[in-house]
mmCIF file of C-alpha atoms in Angstrom:
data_model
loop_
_atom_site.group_PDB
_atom_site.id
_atom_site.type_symbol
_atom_site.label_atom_id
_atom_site.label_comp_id
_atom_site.label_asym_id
_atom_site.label_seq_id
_atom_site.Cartn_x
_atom_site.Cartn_y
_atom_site.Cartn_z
ATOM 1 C CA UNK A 23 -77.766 -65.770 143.630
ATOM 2 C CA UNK A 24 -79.518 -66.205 140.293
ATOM 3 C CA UNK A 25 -83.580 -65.932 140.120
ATOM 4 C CA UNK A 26 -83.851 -69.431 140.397
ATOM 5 C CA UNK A 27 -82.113 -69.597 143.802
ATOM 6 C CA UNK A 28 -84.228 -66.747 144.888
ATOM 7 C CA UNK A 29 -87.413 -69.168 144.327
ATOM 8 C CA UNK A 30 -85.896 -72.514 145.972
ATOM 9 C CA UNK A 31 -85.641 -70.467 148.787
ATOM 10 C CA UNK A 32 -89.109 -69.155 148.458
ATOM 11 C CA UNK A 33 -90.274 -72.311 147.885
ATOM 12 C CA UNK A 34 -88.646 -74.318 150.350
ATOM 13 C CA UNK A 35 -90.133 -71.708 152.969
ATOM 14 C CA UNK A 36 -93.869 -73.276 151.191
ATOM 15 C CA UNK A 37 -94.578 -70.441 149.312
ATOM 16 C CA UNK A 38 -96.101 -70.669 145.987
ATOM 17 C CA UNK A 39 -94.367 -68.782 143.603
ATOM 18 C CA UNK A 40 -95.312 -66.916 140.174
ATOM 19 C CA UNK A 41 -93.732 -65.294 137.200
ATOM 20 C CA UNK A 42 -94.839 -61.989 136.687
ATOM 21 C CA UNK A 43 -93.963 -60.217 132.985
ATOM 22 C CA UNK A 44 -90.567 -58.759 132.610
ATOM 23 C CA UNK A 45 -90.153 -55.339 134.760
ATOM 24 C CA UNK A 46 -93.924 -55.625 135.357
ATOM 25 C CA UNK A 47 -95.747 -56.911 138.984
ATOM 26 C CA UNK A 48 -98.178 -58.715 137.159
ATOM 27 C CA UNK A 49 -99.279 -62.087 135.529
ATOM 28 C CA UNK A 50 -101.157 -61.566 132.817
ATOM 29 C CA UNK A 51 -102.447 -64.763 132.258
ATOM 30 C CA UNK A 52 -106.242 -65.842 133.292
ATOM 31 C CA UNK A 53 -105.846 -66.328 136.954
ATOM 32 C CA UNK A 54 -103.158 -63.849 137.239
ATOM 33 C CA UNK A 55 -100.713 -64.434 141.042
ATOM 34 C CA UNK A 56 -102.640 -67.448 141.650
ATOM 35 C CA UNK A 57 -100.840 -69.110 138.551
ATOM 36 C CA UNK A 58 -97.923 -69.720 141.384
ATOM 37 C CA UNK A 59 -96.438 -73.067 141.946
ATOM 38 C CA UNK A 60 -94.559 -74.504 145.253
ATOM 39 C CA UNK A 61 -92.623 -76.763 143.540
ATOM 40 C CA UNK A 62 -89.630 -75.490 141.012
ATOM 41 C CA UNK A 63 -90.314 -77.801 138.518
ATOM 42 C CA UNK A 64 -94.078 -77.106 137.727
ATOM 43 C CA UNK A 65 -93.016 -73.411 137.664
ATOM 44 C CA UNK A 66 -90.289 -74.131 135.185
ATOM 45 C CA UNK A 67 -92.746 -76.207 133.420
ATOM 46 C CA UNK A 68 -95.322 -73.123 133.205
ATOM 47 C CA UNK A 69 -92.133 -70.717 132.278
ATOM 48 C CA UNK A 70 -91.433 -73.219 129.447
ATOM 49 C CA UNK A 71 -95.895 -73.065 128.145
ATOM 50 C CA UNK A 72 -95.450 -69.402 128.347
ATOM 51 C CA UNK A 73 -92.274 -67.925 127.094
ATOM 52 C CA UNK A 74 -92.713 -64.520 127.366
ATOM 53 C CA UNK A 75 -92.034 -65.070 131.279
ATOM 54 C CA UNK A 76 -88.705 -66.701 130.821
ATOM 55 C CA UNK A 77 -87.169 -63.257 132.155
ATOM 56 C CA UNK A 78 -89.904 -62.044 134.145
ATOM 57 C CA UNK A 79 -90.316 -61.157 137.323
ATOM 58 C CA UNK A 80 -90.728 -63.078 140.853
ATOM 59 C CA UNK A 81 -93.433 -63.130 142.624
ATOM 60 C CA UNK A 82 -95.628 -64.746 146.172
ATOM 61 C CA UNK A 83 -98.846 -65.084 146.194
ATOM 62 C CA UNK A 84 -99.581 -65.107 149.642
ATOM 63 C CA UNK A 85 -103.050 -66.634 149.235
ATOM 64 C CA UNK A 86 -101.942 -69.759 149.022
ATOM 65 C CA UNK A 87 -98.518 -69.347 151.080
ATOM 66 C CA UNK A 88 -97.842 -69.666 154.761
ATOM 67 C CA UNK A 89 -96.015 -66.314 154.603
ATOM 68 C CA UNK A 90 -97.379 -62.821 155.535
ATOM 69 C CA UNK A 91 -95.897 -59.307 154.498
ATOM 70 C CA UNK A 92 -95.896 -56.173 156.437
ATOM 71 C CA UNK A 93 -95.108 -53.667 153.157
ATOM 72 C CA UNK A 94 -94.179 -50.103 154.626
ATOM 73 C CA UNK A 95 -94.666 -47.416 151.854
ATOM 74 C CA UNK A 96 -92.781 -44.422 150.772
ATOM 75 C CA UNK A 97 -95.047 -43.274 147.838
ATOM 76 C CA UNK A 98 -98.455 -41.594 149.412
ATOM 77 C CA UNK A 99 -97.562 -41.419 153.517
ATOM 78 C CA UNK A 100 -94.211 -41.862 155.060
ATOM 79 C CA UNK A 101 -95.040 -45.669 156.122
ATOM 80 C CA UNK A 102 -91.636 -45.650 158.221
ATOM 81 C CA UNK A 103 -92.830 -42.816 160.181
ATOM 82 C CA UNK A 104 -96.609 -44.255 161.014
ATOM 83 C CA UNK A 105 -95.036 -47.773 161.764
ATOM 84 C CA UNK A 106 -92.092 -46.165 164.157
ATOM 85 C CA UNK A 107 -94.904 -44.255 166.034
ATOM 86 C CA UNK A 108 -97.402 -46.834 166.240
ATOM 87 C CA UNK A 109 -94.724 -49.308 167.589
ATOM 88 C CA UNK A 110 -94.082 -46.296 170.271
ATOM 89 C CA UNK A 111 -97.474 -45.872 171.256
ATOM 90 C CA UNK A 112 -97.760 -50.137 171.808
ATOM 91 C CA UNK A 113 -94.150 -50.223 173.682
ATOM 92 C CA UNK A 114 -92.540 -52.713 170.553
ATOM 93 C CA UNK A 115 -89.053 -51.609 170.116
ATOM 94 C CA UNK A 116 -88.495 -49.577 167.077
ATOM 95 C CA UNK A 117 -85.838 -51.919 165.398
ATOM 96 C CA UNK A 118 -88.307 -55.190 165.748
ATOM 97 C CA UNK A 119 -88.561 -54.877 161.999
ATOM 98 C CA UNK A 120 -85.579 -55.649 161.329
ATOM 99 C CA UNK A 121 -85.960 -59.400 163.413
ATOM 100 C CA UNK A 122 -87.319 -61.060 160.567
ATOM 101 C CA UNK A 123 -86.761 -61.224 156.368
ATOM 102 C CA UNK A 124 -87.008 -57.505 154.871
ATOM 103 C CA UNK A 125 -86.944 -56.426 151.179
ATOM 104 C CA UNK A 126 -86.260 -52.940 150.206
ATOM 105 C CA UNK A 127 -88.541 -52.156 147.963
ATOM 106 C CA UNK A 128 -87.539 -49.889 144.119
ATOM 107 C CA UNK A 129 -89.063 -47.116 145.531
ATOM 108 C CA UNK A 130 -87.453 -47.193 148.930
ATOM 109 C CA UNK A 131 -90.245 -48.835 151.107
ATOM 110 C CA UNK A 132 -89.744 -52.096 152.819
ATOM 111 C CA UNK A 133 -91.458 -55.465 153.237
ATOM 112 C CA UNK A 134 -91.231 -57.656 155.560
ATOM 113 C CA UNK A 135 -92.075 -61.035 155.998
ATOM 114 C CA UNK A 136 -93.718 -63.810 158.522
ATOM 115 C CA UNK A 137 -93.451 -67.325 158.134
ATOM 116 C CA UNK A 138 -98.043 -68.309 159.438
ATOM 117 C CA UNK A 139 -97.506 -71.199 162.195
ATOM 118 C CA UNK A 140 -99.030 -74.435 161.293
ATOM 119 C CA UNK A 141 -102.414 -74.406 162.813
ATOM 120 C CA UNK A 142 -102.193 -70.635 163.281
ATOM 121 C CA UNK A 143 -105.315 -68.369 161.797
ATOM 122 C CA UNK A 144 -103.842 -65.688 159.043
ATOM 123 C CA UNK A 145 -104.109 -62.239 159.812
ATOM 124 C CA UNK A 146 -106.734 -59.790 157.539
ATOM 125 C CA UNK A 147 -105.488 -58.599 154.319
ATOM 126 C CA UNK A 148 -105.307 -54.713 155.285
ATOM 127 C CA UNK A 149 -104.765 -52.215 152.768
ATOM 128 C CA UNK A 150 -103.563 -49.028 154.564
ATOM 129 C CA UNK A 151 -103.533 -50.462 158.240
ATOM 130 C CA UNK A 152 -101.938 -46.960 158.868
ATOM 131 C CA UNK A 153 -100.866 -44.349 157.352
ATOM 132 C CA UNK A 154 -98.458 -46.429 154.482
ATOM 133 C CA UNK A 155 -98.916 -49.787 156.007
ATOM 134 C CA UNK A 156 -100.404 -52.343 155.017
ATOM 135 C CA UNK A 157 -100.873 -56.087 156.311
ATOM 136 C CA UNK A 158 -100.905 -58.542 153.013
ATOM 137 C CA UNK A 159 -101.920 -61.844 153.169
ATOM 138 C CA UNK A 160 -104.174 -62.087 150.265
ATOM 139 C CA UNK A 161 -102.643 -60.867 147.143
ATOM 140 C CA UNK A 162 -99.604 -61.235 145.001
ATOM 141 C CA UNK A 163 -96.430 -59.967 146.121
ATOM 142 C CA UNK A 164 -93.557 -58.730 144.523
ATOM 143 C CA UNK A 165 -90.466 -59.965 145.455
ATOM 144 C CA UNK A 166 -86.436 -60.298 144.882
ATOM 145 C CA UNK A 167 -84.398 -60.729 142.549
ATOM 146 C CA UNK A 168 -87.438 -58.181 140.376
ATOM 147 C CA UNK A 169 -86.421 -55.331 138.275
ATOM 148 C CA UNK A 170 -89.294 -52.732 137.297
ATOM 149 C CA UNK A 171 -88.591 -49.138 136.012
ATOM 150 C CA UNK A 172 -88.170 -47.504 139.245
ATOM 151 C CA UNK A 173 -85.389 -49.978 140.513
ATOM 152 C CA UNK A 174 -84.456 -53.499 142.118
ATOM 153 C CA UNK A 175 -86.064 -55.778 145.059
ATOM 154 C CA UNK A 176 -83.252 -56.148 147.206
ATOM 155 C CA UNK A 177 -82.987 -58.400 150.342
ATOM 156 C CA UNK A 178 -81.502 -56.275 153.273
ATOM 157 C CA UNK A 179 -81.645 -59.290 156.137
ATOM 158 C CA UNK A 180 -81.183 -62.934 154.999
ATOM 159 C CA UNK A 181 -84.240 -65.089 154.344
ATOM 160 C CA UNK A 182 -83.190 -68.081 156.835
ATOM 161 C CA UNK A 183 -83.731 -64.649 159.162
ATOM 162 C CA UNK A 184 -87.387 -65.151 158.876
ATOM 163 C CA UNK A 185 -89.333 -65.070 161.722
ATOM 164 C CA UNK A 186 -93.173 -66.103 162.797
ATOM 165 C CA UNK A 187 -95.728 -64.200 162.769
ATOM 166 C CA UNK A 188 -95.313 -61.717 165.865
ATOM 167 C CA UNK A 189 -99.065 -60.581 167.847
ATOM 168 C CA UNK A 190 -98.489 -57.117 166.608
ATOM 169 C CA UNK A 191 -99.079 -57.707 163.085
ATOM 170 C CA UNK A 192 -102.244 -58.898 164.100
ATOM 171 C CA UNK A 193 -103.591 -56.277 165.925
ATOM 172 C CA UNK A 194 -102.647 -53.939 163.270
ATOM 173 C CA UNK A 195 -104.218 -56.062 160.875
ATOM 174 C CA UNK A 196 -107.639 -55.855 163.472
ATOM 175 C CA UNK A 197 -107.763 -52.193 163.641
ATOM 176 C CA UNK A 198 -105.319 -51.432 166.543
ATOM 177 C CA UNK A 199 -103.857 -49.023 164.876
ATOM 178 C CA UNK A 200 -106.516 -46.790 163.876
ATOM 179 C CA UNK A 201 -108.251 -45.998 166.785
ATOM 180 C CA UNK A 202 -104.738 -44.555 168.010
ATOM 181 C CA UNK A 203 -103.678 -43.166 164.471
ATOM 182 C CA UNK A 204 -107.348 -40.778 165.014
ATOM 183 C CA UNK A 205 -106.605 -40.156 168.727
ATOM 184 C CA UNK A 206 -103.113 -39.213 168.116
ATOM 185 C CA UNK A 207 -103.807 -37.072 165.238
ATOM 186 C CA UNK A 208 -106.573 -35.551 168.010
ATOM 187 C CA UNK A 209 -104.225 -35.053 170.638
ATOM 188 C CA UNK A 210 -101.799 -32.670 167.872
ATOM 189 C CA UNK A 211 -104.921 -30.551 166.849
ATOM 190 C CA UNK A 212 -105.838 -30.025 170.553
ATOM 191 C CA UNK A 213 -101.910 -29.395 170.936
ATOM 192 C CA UNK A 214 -101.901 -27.117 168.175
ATOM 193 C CA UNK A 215 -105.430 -25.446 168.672
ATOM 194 C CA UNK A 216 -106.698 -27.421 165.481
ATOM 195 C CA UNK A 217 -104.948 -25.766 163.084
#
């Protein structure tokens, strides 16, 4: 698929799209992600008034999209590890990620995404939920077929895989998960006498 597939699909999902600068995850222009369009032809139009975004990068802003994205780090905190243990402690089954539309991400984290219900509230925008999770529904996002310096956005489960928004993202969005991420990390320093 070409870049311009990659948004029809975005934007037949109803996600408003941007151009971000080539191998950057930004717009630079006044109003920045929310310069995003749902419809291909006012982006191309935009492309066409700014020129140095012909071979940019894709991106959602989520602000104005039905979509939400769980993004799992790898830089900081192992965000696979926090988001494996919290689904343990809450009895979701490990793999659940891997129900809906995920991204790998150039540094080896992973995003995925929920398609908002009609008539169903979004979740907070979260940064670090847990440890190297966050819940975005707020910001700009990212997305495939984008190149930056560290790597590639690459799709691992087909987008017509997308899912709604499961309850769990919500209650990790509304704080679930830290009241157990601080008892947990209690229960090891009892375990270990504190050290």
């Amino acid at each position: 698929m070409n870049k311009w597939d990659y948004i029809k699909q975005y934007q037949q999902a109803g996600t408003y799209v941007f151009m971000a600068l080539p191998n950057q995850k930004h717009n630079g222009i006044a109003g920045g992600f929310h310069n995003s369009f749902a419809n291909g032809d006012e982006l191309r139009q935009w492309v066409t008034q700014h020129p140095d975004y012909q071979n940019g990068n894709v991106g959602i802003d989520l602000s104005k999209s039905n979509l939400v994205v769980v993004d799992i780090d790898k830089h900081k905190h192992n965000g696979m590890a926090s988001i494996l243990s919290w689904f343990k402690t809450h009895q979701i089954a490990p793999d659940t990620i891997q129900d809906t539309y995920v991204e790998q991400t150039p540094t080896g984290g992973l995003h995925a995404f929920y398609i908002i219900p009609s008539g169903q509230d979004k979740p907070r925008n979260v940064i670090n939920a847990i440890n190297g999770v966050d819940v975005l529904s707020e910001t700009g996002i990212t997305v495939a077929p984008s190149i930056i310096a560290e790597g590639q956005y690459q799709q691992i489960t087909p987008f017509d895989k997308i899912k709604p928004l499961p309850q769990w993202v919500y209650d990790l969005a509304n704080g679930l998960g830290i009241d157990l991420q601080i008892l947990t990390e209690q229960n090891i320093a009892l375990q270990t006498g504190g050290k």
